XYZ file of N, CA and C in Angstrom:
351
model
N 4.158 161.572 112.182
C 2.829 161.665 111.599
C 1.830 161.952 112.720
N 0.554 162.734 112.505
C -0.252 162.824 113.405
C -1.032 161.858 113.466
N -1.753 161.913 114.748
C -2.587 160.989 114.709
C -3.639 161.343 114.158
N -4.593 160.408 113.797
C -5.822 160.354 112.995
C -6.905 160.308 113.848
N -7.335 160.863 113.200
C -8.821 160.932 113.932
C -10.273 160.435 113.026
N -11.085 160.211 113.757
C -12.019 159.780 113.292
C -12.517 160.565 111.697
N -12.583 162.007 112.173
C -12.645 162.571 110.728
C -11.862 163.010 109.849
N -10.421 161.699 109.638
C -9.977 161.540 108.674
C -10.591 160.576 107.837
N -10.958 159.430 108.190
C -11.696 158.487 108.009
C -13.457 158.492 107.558
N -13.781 159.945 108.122
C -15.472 159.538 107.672
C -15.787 160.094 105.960
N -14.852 160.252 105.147
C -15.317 160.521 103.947
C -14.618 159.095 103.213
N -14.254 158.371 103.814
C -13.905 156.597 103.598
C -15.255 155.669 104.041
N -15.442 156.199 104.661
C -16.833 154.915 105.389
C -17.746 156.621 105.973
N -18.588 156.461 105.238
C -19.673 157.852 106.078
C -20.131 157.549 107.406
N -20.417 155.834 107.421
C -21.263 155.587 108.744
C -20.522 155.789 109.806
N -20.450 156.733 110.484
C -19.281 156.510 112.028
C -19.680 154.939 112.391
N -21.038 154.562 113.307
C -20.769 153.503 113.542
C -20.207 151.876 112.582
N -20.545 152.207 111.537
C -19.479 151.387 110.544
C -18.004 151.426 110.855
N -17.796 152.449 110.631
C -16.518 152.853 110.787
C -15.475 152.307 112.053
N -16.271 152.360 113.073
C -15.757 151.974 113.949
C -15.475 150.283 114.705
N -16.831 150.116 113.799
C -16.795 148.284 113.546
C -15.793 147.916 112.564
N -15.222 148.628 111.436
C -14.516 148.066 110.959
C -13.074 148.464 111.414
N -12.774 149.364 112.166
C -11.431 149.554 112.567
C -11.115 148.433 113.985
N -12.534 148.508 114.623
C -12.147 147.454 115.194
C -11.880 146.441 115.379
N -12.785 145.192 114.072
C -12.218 144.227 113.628
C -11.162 144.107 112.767
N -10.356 145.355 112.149
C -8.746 145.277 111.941
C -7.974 145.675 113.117
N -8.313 146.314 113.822
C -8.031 146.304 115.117
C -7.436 144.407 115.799
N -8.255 144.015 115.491
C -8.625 142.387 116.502
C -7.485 141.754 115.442
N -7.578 142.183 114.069
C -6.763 141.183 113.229
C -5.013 141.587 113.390
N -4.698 142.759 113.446
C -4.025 142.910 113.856
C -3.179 142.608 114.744
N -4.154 142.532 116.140
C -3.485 141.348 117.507
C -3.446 140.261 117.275
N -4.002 139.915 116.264
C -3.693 138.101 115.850
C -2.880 138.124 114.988
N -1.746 139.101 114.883
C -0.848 139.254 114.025
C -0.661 139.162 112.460
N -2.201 139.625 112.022
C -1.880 140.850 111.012
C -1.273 141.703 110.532
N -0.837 141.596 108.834
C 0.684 142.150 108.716
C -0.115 143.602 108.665
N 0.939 144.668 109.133
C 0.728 145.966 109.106
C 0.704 146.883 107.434
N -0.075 147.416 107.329
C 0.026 147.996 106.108
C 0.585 149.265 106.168
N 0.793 149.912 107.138
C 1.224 151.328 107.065
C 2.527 151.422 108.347
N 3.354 152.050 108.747
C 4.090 152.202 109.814
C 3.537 152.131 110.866
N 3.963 151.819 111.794
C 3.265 151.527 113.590
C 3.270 153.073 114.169
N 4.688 153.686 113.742
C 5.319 154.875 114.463
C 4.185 154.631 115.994
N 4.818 153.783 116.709
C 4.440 153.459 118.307
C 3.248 154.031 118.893
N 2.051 153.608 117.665
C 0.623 153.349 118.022
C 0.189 152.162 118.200
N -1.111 152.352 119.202
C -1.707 151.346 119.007
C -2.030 150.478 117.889
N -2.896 149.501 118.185
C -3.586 148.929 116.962
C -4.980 149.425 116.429
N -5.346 150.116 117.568
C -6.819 150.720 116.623
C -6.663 152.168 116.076
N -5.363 152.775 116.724
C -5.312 154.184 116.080
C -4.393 153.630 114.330
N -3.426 152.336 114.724
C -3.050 151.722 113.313
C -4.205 151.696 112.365
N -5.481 150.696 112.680
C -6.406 150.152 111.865
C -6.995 151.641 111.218
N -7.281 152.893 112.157
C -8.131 153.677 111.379
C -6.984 154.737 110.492
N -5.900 154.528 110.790
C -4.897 154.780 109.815
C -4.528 154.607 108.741
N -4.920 153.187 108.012
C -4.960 152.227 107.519
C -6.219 152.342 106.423
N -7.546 152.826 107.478
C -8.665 153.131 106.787
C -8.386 154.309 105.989
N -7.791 155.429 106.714
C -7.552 156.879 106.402
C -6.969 156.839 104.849
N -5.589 156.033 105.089
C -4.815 155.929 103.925
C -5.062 155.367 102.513
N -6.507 154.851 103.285
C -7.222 153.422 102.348
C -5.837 152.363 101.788
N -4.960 152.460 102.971
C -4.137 150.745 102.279
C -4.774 149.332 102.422
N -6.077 149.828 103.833
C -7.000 148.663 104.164
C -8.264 148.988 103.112
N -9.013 148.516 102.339
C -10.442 148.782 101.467
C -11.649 148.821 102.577
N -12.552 149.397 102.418
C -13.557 149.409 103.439
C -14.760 148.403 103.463
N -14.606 147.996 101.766
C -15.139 146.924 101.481
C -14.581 145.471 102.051
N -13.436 145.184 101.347
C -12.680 144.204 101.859
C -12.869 144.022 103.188
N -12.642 145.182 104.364
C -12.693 144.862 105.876
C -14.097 144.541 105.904
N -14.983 145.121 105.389
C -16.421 144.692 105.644
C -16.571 142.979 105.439
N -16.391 142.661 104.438
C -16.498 141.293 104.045
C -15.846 140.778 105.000
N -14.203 140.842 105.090
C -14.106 139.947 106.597
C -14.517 140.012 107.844
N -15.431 141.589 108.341
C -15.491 141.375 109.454
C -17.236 140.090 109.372
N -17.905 140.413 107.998
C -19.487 139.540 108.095
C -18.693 138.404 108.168
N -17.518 137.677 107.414
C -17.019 136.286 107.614
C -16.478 135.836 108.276
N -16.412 136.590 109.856
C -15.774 136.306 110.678
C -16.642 136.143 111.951
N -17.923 137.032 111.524
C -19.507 136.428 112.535
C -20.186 135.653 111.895
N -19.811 135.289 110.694
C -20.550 134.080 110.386
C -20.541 132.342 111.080
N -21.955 132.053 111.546
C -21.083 130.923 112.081
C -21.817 129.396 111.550
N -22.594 129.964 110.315
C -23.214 128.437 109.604
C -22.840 128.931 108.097
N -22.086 127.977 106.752
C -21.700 128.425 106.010
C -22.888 127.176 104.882
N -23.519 128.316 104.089
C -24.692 127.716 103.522
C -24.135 127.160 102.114
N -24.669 125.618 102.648
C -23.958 124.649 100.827
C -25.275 124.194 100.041
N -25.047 124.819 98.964
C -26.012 124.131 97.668
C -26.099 122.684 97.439
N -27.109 122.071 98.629
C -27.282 120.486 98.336
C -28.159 120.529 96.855
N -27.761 119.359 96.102
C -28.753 118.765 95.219
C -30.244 118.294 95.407
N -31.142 119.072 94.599
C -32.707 118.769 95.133
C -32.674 117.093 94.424
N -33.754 116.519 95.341
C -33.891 114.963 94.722
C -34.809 115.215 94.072
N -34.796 113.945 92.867
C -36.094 113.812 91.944
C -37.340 114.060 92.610
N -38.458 114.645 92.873
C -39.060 114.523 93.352
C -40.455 113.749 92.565
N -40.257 113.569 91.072
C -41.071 112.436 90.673
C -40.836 111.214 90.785
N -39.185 111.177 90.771
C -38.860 109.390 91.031
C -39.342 109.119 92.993
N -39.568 109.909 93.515
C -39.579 109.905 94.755
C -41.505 109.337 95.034
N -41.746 110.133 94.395
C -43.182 109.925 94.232
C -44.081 108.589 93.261
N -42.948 108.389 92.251
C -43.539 107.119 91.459
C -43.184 105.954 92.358
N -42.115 105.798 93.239
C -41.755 104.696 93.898
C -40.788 103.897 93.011
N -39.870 104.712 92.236
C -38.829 103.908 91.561
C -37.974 102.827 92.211
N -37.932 101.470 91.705
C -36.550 101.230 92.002
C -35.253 101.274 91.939
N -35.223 101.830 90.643
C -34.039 102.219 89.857
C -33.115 103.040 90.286
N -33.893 104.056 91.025
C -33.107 105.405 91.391
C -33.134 104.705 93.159
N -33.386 104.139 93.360
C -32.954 103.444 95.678
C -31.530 103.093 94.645
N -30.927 103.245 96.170
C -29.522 102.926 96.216
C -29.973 101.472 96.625
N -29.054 100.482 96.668
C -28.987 98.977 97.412
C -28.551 99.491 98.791
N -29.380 98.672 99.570
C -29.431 98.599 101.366
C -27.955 98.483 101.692
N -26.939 98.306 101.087
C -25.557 98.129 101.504
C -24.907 99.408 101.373
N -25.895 99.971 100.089
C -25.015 101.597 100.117
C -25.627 102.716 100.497
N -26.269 102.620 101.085
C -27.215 103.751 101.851
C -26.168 104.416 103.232
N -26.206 105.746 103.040
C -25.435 106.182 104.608
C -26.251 106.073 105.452
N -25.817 105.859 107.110
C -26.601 106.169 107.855
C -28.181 107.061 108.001
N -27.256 108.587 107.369
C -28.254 109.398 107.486
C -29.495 108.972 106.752
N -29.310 108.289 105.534
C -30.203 108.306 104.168
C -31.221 107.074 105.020
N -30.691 105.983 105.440
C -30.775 104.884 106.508
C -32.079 105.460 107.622
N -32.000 106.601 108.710
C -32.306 106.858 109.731
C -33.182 107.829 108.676
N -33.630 108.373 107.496
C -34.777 109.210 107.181
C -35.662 108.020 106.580
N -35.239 107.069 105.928
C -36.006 105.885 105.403
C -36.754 105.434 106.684
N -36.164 104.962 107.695
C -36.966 104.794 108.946
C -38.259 105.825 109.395
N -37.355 106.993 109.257
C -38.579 107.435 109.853
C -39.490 107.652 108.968
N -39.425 107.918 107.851
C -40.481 107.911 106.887
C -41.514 106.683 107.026
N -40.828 105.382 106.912
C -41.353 104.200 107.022
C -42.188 104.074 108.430
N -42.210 104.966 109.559
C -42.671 104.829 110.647
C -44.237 105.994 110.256
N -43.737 107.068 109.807
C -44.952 108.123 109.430
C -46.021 107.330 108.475
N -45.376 106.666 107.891
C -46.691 105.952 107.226
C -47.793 104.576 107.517
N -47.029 104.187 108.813
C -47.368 103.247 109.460
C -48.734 104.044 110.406
């Protein structure tokens, strides 16, 4: 098989520099021993990866998504908003008892209790 070249690949991903970010992070996955999707025939791994792109056995989407989840490095969780009227009426109902409070909940009561001082 010949080798591939970049403009086998640019009517798969138009952006060259896309393109090349994503062959290179299948590139990287690859050396971390990533199963091969297409034959090696005793190429590298980045002439593999844009091979791969060429053939579309890799999706351009798919590599996209792993390469953003692989620079991601804070993964954002849907905390629960608190009442913010029971917060404001001064319920007792809704305080936990002083025995079941976590630390954290513990160390914002403080400081709250200090801001109003």
């Amino acid at each position: 098989m010949a080798r591939v070249t970049v403009e086998d690949c640019v009517d798969k991903v138009p952006n060259r520099f896309e393109l090349v970010m994503l062959a290179a992070h299948r590139a990287r996955e690859l050396t971390a021993g990533g199963h091969l999707t297409v034959d090696r025939d005793n190429d590298k791994n980045p002439v593999v990866a844009l091979r791969e792109i060429a053939e579309e056995t890799q999706s351009a989407d798919e590599l996209r998504e792993r390469l953003i989840e692989s620079n991601q490095t804070q993964i954002e969780v849907d905390e629960p908003e608190e009442d913010s009227m029971a917060l404001l009426m001064g319920s007792e109902t809704d305080k936990p008892a002083e025995d079941d409070m976590s630390e954290e909940k513990l160390l914002r009561a403080l400081m709250e209790a200090q801001g109003e001082n």
